């Protein structure tokens, strides 16, 4: 990913702030879309690409912090950089605890803002890459039969074929066939590969991956 990849969304009811930040981003080759309200942002047809959201804390109607919660509840995951002229410690703590990437108090330095945007775009790009990999792993896992999933669960625990056979009431030869199918379908080159794939799927299921 180059320094100019990614799209920056700016929501601020102050047209001067919107225009100045957009021009600053353009000066370094970054694309930026601006919105005066959160409603217009939600209604926009946004491309599926790495991005971040620059969000004013104090907006007409629902505040930036409330909108942050709305996005999270809707399952919309996008790195958020808060900007405010009225920031205080409790507000910044609340924003960061809710997952905000940065909390900048106006007036902030241009480079401080650009650095935050670079970091946000990079993080979103990495998250999208991880999501793509996890999606592929999930598709592979879904191809397994119920018996193959049982064998997989025991194999990644380090159990030998004869132990798996005894636990599932199968012959050792049958376990070997199932294990071979699991390796092929999961596209694992080795047992450590299989363990790593399974760990990632388990972490995703628990909401920590």
Short mmCIF file of C-alpha atoms in Angstrom, two decimals:
data_model
loop_
_atom_site.label_atom_id
_atom_site.label_comp_id
_atom_site.label_asym_id
_atom_site.label_seq_id
_atom_site.Cartn_x
_atom_site.Cartn_y
_atom_site.Cartn_z
CA UNK A 1 0.00 0.00 0.00
CA UNK A 2 1.35 3.41 -0.97
CA UNK A 3 1.03 6.63 1.02
CA UNK A 4 -1.81 7.79 -1.25
CA UNK A 5 -3.97 4.66 -1.00
CA UNK A 6 -7.16 4.75 1.01
CA UNK A 7 -10.04 7.18 1.42
CA UNK A 8 -10.58 9.66 4.26
CA UNK A 9 -14.11 10.63 5.33
CA UNK A 10 -14.51 13.91 7.18
CA UNK A 11 -17.66 14.76 9.17
CA UNK A 12 -17.73 18.29 10.57
CA UNK A 13 -20.48 20.91 10.57
CA UNK A 14 -17.91 23.68 10.06
CA UNK A 15 -17.35 24.17 6.30
CA UNK A 16 -13.98 25.83 6.91
CA UNK A 17 -12.70 22.80 8.82
CA UNK A 18 -14.01 20.40 6.17
CA UNK A 19 -12.40 22.32 3.32
CA UNK A 20 -9.08 22.96 5.05
CA UNK A 21 -8.64 19.31 6.05
CA UNK A 22 -9.63 18.15 2.59
CA UNK A 23 -7.09 20.50 1.00
CA UNK A 24 -4.40 19.36 3.44
CA UNK A 25 -5.03 15.74 2.53
CA UNK A 26 -5.05 16.53 -1.18
CA UNK A 27 -1.70 18.26 -0.81
CA UNK A 28 -0.16 14.90 0.10
CA UNK A 29 -2.11 12.97 -2.54
CA UNK A 30 -4.86 11.61 -0.34
CA UNK A 31 -8.51 11.50 -1.38
CA UNK A 32 -11.06 12.89 1.06
CA UNK A 33 -14.85 13.04 1.06
CA UNK A 34 -16.53 15.56 3.34
CA UNK A 35 -19.93 15.55 5.04
CA UNK A 36 -21.64 18.13 7.23
CA UNK A 37 -23.81 15.56 9.00
CA UNK A 38 -23.58 11.93 10.05
CA UNK A 39 -26.83 11.26 8.18
CA UNK A 40 -25.24 12.26 4.87
CA UNK A 41 -22.27 10.02 5.59
CA UNK A 42 -24.52 7.02 6.28
CA UNK A 43 -26.55 7.71 3.14
CA UNK A 44 -23.45 7.91 0.92
CA UNK A 45 -22.40 5.12 -1.43
CA UNK A 46 -18.97 4.40 -0.02
CA UNK A 47 -16.45 2.24 -1.92
CA UNK A 48 -15.12 -0.94 -0.32
CA UNK A 49 -11.50 0.05 0.30
CA UNK A 50 -9.18 0.98 3.19
CA UNK A 51 -10.48 4.14 4.85
CA UNK A 52 -10.79 6.11 8.06
CA UNK A 53 -13.26 8.56 9.55
CA UNK A 54 -12.34 12.02 10.84
CA UNK A 55 -15.18 12.90 13.18
CA UNK A 56 -16.00 16.11 15.03
CA UNK A 57 -17.02 15.44 18.63
CA UNK A 58 -19.67 18.15 18.74
CA UNK A 59 -22.19 17.87 15.93
CA UNK A 60 -25.81 19.03 15.56
CA UNK A 61 -28.15 16.34 16.86
CA UNK A 62 -26.26 13.21 17.90
CA UNK A 63 -22.71 13.87 19.06
CA UNK A 64 -19.64 12.29 17.52
CA UNK A 65 -19.34 9.99 20.54
CA UNK A 66 -22.94 8.84 20.10
CA UNK A 67 -22.34 8.28 16.39
CA UNK A 68 -19.27 6.21 17.24
CA UNK A 69 -21.53 3.94 19.30
CA UNK A 70 -24.07 3.82 16.45
CA UNK A 71 -21.39 2.62 14.03
CA UNK A 72 -20.15 -0.01 16.45
CA UNK A 73 -23.70 -1.28 17.11
CA UNK A 74 -24.31 -1.46 13.34
CA UNK A 75 -21.16 -3.51 12.88
CA UNK A 76 -19.48 -0.80 10.80
CA UNK A 77 -15.79 -1.07 11.57
CA UNK A 78 -13.74 1.93 10.53
CA UNK A 79 -10.83 3.61 12.35
CA UNK A 80 -12.01 6.90 13.87
CA UNK A 81 -9.95 10.03 14.47
CA UNK A 82 -11.82 12.48 16.69
CA UNK A 83 -11.22 16.21 16.37
CA UNK A 84 -12.58 18.81 18.74
CA UNK A 85 -12.14 22.35 19.94
CA UNK A 86 -13.74 21.52 23.25
CA UNK A 87 -11.94 18.38 24.29
CA UNK A 88 -11.48 17.33 27.88
CA UNK A 89 -9.92 14.33 29.52
CA UNK A 90 -13.14 12.38 30.30
CA UNK A 91 -14.33 12.86 26.71
CA UNK A 92 -11.07 11.64 25.20
CA UNK A 93 -10.96 8.66 27.57
CA UNK A 94 -14.52 7.70 26.59
CA UNK A 95 -13.66 7.97 22.90
CA UNK A 96 -10.51 5.88 23.19
CA UNK A 97 -12.22 3.24 25.34
CA UNK A 98 -14.89 2.93 22.66
CA UNK A 99 -12.21 2.21 20.08
CA UNK A 100 -11.20 5.61 18.67
CA UNK A 101 -7.73 5.62 17.18
CA UNK A 102 -6.84 9.22 17.98
CA UNK A 103 -8.29 12.28 19.73
CA UNK A 104 -6.93 15.57 18.40
CA UNK A 105 -7.72 18.93 19.99
CA UNK A 106 -7.93 21.96 17.69
CA UNK A 107 -5.70 23.61 16.74
CA UNK A 108 -3.52 20.59 15.96
CA UNK A 109 -0.41 20.45 13.79
CA UNK A 110 -0.84 19.42 10.17
CA UNK A 111 1.75 16.67 10.49
CA UNK A 112 0.09 15.33 13.64
CA UNK A 113 -3.15 14.99 11.71
CA UNK A 114 -1.52 13.44 8.63
CA UNK A 115 0.37 10.93 10.78
CA UNK A 116 -2.90 9.90 12.46
CA UNK A 117 -4.57 9.42 9.07
CA UNK A 118 -1.62 7.36 7.76
CA UNK A 119 -1.81 5.10 10.80
CA UNK A 120 -5.60 4.73 10.55
CA UNK A 121 -5.51 3.80 6.85
CA UNK A 122 -2.70 1.30 7.48
CA UNK A 123 -4.63 -0.32 10.34
CA UNK A 124 -7.81 -0.57 8.27
CA UNK A 125 -5.88 -2.11 5.39
CA UNK A 126 -4.36 -4.71 7.71
CA UNK A 127 -7.75 -5.50 9.26
CA UNK A 128 -9.28 -5.97 5.82
CA UNK A 129 -6.45 -8.31 4.86
CA UNK A 130 -6.96 -10.33 8.03
CA UNK A 131 -10.71 -10.46 7.43
CA UNK A 132 -10.12 -11.77 3.91
CA UNK A 133 -7.80 -14.49 5.20
CA UNK A 134 -10.24 -15.46 7.95
CA UNK A 135 -13.07 -15.60 5.45
CA UNK A 136 -11.07 -17.99 3.30
CA UNK A 137 -10.24 -20.16 6.31
CA UNK A 138 -13.91 -20.22 7.29
CA UNK A 139 -14.85 -21.33 3.75
CA UNK A 140 -12.30 -24.15 3.94
CA UNK A 141 -13.57 -25.24 7.36
CA UNK A 142 -17.16 -25.25 6.08
CA UNK A 143 -16.11 -27.82 3.45
CA UNK A 144 -15.25 -30.34 6.18
CA UNK A 145 -17.73 -33.06 7.08
CA UNK A 146 -18.91 -33.32 10.68
CA UNK A 147 -16.61 -36.32 11.20
CA UNK A 148 -13.63 -34.47 9.72
CA UNK A 149 -14.29 -31.60 12.12
CA UNK A 150 -14.26 -34.03 15.04
CA UNK A 151 -10.94 -35.44 13.83
CA UNK A 152 -9.54 -31.93 13.35
CA UNK A 153 -10.48 -30.90 16.90
CA UNK A 154 -8.58 -33.85 18.35
CA UNK A 155 -5.60 -33.68 16.00
CA UNK A 156 -4.85 -30.05 16.85
CA UNK A 157 -4.79 -31.07 20.52
CA UNK A 158 -1.76 -33.18 19.64
CA UNK A 159 -3.50 -36.54 19.83
CA UNK A 160 -2.03 -39.42 17.82
CA UNK A 161 -4.10 -41.22 15.18
CA UNK A 162 -4.62 -44.22 17.44
CA UNK A 163 -5.82 -41.94 20.27
CA UNK A 164 -8.24 -40.18 17.92
CA UNK A 165 -9.45 -43.57 16.70
CA UNK A 166 -10.07 -44.78 20.25
CA UNK A 167 -11.92 -41.61 21.26
CA UNK A 168 -14.18 -41.58 18.19
CA UNK A 169 -14.64 -45.33 17.95
CA UNK A 170 -13.03 -45.55 14.52
CA UNK A 171 -10.29 -47.64 13.00
CA UNK A 172 -6.86 -46.05 12.77
CA UNK A 173 -6.95 -46.36 8.97
CA UNK A 174 -10.24 -44.45 8.85
CA UNK A 175 -8.74 -41.69 11.02
CA UNK A 176 -5.77 -41.46 8.65
CA UNK A 177 -8.15 -40.97 5.71
CA UNK A 178 -10.11 -38.28 7.55
CA UNK A 179 -6.91 -36.57 8.64
CA UNK A 180 -5.60 -36.54 5.07
CA UNK A 181 -8.89 -35.02 3.88
CA UNK A 182 -8.67 -32.34 6.60
CA UNK A 183 -5.14 -31.39 5.59
CA UNK A 184 -6.13 -31.20 1.93
CA UNK A 185 -9.33 -29.21 2.43
CA UNK A 186 -7.73 -26.80 4.91
CA UNK A 187 -4.68 -26.51 2.60
CA UNK A 188 -2.35 -27.13 5.52
CA UNK A 189 1.19 -28.24 4.74
CA UNK A 190 1.90 -29.41 8.28
CA UNK A 191 0.35 -29.93 11.70
CA UNK A 192 1.61 -26.51 12.90
CA UNK A 193 -0.23 -24.96 9.92
CA UNK A 194 -3.41 -26.75 10.97
CA UNK A 195 -3.04 -25.62 14.58
CA UNK A 196 -2.47 -22.01 13.49
CA UNK A 197 -5.49 -22.03 11.18
CA UNK A 198 -7.69 -23.49 13.91
CA UNK A 199 -6.46 -20.97 16.48
CA UNK A 200 -7.37 -18.10 14.16
CA UNK A 201 -10.86 -19.50 13.56
CA UNK A 202 -11.39 -20.01 17.29
CA UNK A 203 -10.20 -16.47 18.03
CA UNK A 204 -12.62 -15.10 15.44
CA UNK A 205 -15.49 -17.09 16.95
CA UNK A 206 -14.68 -15.58 20.35
CA UNK A 207 -14.52 -12.08 18.90
CA UNK A 208 -10.81 -11.59 19.59
CA UNK A 209 -9.40 -12.27 16.14
#
